[in-house]
């Protein structure tokens, strides 16, 4: 089931003091359709709920700038993958993305989405630890392909 309705910033956002990056027993490869939390600036720049559902993704969307998100938000505990819109030429957002990936510590894969994506942007975001990088706008199938590695069991 795809939930593509925007979340309100007050829903689960804020400093919790817990460890939102830990995977519960109901999270992980093959447990269910991948739960993707998308942090985007505005509606209408990503595939529709029907398109995302058709490729087997469970998606929630939050319209908020990356720099405005509390890094330890409990809402992240509900996601298998975090998709974050990053402004490629914005130093504050690049720094916030680096911090977010570092805090995720491999527990929560992070996919970046960039408008006007360049090779330099892709390299910088992959070096920062992004699982994948998508151009904005992207298709539902491109997002499915980006999160597919999270569906596979970890290699020993």
CSV table of N, CA and C in Angstrom, one decimal, residues 3-14 36-46 52 58-79 81-86 100 113 136 138:
chain,number,residue,atom,x,y,z
A,3,UNK,N,1.4,5.1,0.7
A,3,UNK,CA,0.9,6.3,1.4
A,3,UNK,C,1.7,7.4,0.8
A,4,UNK,N,1.1,8.2,0.0
A,4,UNK,CA,1.8,9.3,-0.7
A,4,UNK,C,1.3,10.6,-0.2
A,5,UNK,N,0.6,10.6,0.9
A,5,UNK,CA,0.1,11.9,1.4
A,5,UNK,C,1.2,12.6,2.1
A,6,UNK,N,1.3,13.9,2.0
A,6,UNK,CA,2.4,14.6,2.7
A,6,UNK,C,2.2,14.5,4.2
A,7,UNK,N,3.3,14.4,4.9
A,7,UNK,CA,3.3,14.4,6.4
A,7,UNK,C,3.3,15.9,6.8
A,8,UNK,N,2.8,16.1,8.0
A,8,UNK,CA,2.9,17.4,8.5
A,8,UNK,C,4.2,17.5,9.3
A,9,UNK,N,4.9,18.6,9.3
A,9,UNK,CA,6.2,18.7,10.0
A,9,UNK,C,6.1,18.3,11.5
A,10,UNK,N,5.0,18.4,12.1
A,10,UNK,CA,4.9,18.1,13.5
A,10,UNK,C,4.7,16.6,13.8
A,11,UNK,N,4.4,15.8,12.7
A,11,UNK,CA,4.2,14.4,12.9
A,11,UNK,C,5.5,13.7,13.0
A,12,UNK,N,5.9,13.4,14.2
A,12,UNK,CA,7.1,12.7,14.5
A,12,UNK,C,8.4,13.4,14.3
A,13,UNK,N,8.4,14.6,13.9
A,13,UNK,CA,9.6,15.4,13.7
A,13,UNK,C,10.0,16.1,15.0
A,14,UNK,N,11.3,15.9,15.3
A,14,UNK,CA,11.8,16.6,16.5
A,14,UNK,C,12.8,15.7,17.1
A,36,UNK,N,9.7,3.7,1.9
A,36,UNK,CA,10.5,4.9,1.5
A,36,UNK,C,10.0,6.1,2.1
A,37,UNK,N,10.8,6.9,2.8
A,37,UNK,CA,10.4,8.2,3.3
A,37,UNK,C,11.1,9.2,2.4
A,38,UNK,N,10.3,10.0,1.7
A,38,UNK,CA,10.9,11.0,0.7
A,38,UNK,C,10.8,12.4,1.4
A,39,UNK,N,11.9,13.1,1.5
A,39,UNK,CA,12.0,14.4,1.9
A,39,UNK,C,12.2,15.3,0.7
A,40,UNK,N,11.1,16.0,0.3
A,40,UNK,CA,11.1,16.8,-0.9
A,40,UNK,C,10.7,18.2,-0.5
A,41,UNK,N,11.1,19.2,-1.3
A,41,UNK,CA,10.7,20.6,-1.0
A,41,UNK,C,9.2,20.9,-1.4
A,42,UNK,N,8.7,20.3,-2.5
A,42,UNK,CA,7.4,20.6,-2.9
A,42,UNK,C,6.8,19.4,-3.6
A,43,UNK,N,5.4,19.4,-3.6
A,43,UNK,CA,4.7,18.3,-4.3
A,43,UNK,C,4.8,18.4,-5.8
A,44,UNK,N,4.5,17.3,-6.4
A,44,UNK,CA,4.4,17.3,-7.9
A,44,UNK,C,5.7,17.0,-8.6
A,45,UNK,N,6.8,16.8,-7.9
A,45,UNK,CA,8.1,16.6,-8.6
A,45,UNK,C,8.5,15.1,-8.5
A,46,UNK,N,7.6,14.3,-8.0
A,46,UNK,CA,7.9,12.9,-7.9
A,46,UNK,C,6.8,12.1,-8.5
A,52,UNK,N,3.9,4.7,-7.9
A,52,UNK,CA,4.8,4.1,-6.9
A,52,UNK,C,4.3,2.8,-6.4
A,58,UNK,N,6.2,1.3,-0.8
A,58,UNK,CA,5.3,1.9,0.2
A,58,UNK,C,6.0,3.2,0.5
A,59,UNK,N,5.4,4.3,0.1
A,59,UNK,CA,6.1,5.6,0.2
A,59,UNK,C,5.3,6.6,1.0
A,60,UNK,N,6.0,7.4,1.8
A,60,UNK,CA,5.5,8.6,2.5
A,60,UNK,C,6.3,9.7,2.1
A,61,UNK,N,5.7,10.9,2.0
A,61,UNK,CA,6.4,12.1,1.5
A,61,UNK,C,6.3,13.2,2.6
A,62,UNK,N,7.4,13.8,2.8
A,62,UNK,CA,7.4,15.0,3.8
A,62,UNK,C,8.0,16.1,3.0
A,63,UNK,N,7.2,17.2,2.9
A,63,UNK,CA,7.7,18.4,2.2
A,63,UNK,C,8.4,19.3,3.2
A,64,UNK,N,9.7,19.2,3.2
A,64,UNK,CA,10.5,20.0,4.1
A,64,UNK,C,12.0,20.0,3.6
A,65,UNK,N,12.7,21.1,3.8
A,65,UNK,CA,14.1,21.2,3.4
A,65,UNK,C,14.9,20.3,4.2
A,66,UNK,N,15.9,19.7,3.6
A,66,UNK,CA,16.9,18.9,4.3
A,66,UNK,C,17.5,19.5,5.5
A,67,UNK,N,17.8,20.8,5.5
A,67,UNK,CA,18.5,21.5,6.6
A,67,UNK,C,17.5,21.7,7.7
A,68,UNK,N,16.2,21.5,7.5
A,68,UNK,CA,15.2,21.8,8.6
A,68,UNK,C,14.8,20.5,9.3
A,69,UNK,N,15.3,19.4,8.9
A,69,UNK,CA,15.0,18.1,9.5
A,69,UNK,C,15.9,17.8,10.7
A,70,UNK,N,15.3,17.4,11.8
A,70,UNK,CA,16.1,16.9,13.0
A,70,UNK,C,16.7,15.6,12.6
A,71,UNK,N,18.0,15.4,12.8
A,71,UNK,CA,18.7,14.2,12.4
A,71,UNK,C,18.2,13.0,13.1
A,72,UNK,N,17.7,13.1,14.3
A,72,UNK,CA,17.3,11.9,15.1
A,72,UNK,C,15.8,11.8,15.1
A,73,UNK,N,15.1,12.3,14.1
A,73,UNK,CA,13.6,12.2,14.1
A,73,UNK,C,13.1,10.8,14.2
A,74,UNK,N,12.1,10.5,15.0
A,74,UNK,CA,11.6,9.2,15.2
A,74,UNK,C,10.9,8.7,13.9
A,75,UNK,N,10.5,9.6,13.0
A,75,UNK,CA,9.8,9.2,11.8
A,75,UNK,C,10.8,8.4,10.9
A,76,UNK,N,12.1,8.5,11.1
A,76,UNK,CA,13.0,7.8,10.3
A,76,UNK,C,12.9,6.3,10.7
A,77,UNK,N,12.5,6.0,11.9
A,77,UNK,CA,12.4,4.6,12.3
A,77,UNK,C,11.4,3.8,11.5
A,78,UNK,N,10.5,4.5,10.9
A,78,UNK,CA,9.4,3.8,10.0
A,78,UNK,C,9.9,3.5,8.6
A,79,UNK,N,11.1,4.0,8.2
A,79,UNK,CA,11.5,3.8,6.9
A,79,UNK,C,12.6,2.8,6.7
A,81,UNK,N,14.2,3.0,3.6
A,81,UNK,CA,15.1,3.9,2.8
A,81,UNK,C,14.6,5.3,2.9
A,82,UNK,N,15.6,6.2,3.0
A,82,UNK,CA,15.3,7.6,3.0
A,82,UNK,C,15.7,8.2,1.7
A,83,UNK,N,14.8,8.9,1.0
A,83,UNK,CA,15.1,9.6,-0.2
A,83,UNK,C,15.1,11.1,0.1
A,84,UNK,N,16.2,11.8,-0.2
A,84,UNK,CA,16.4,13.2,0.2
A,84,UNK,C,16.6,14.1,-1.0
A,85,UNK,N,15.9,15.1,-1.1
A,85,UNK,CA,16.2,16.1,-2.2
A,85,UNK,C,17.3,17.0,-1.7
A,86,UNK,N,18.4,17.1,-2.5
A,86,UNK,CA,19.5,17.9,-2.1
A,86,UNK,C,19.8,18.9,-3.2
A,100,UNK,N,23.5,13.6,7.8
A,100,UNK,CA,22.4,12.6,7.8
A,100,UNK,C,23.0,11.2,7.5
A,113,UNK,N,18.3,12.8,-4.4
A,113,UNK,CA,17.6,13.3,-5.6
A,113,UNK,C,18.0,14.7,-5.8
A,136,UNK,N,16.1,14.7,-10.6
A,136,UNK,CA,14.7,15.2,-10.4
A,136,UNK,C,14.3,15.8,-11.7
A,138,UNK,N,12.3,12.1,-11.3
A,138,UNK,CA,12.6,10.7,-11.6
A,138,UNK,C,11.3,9.9,-11.8
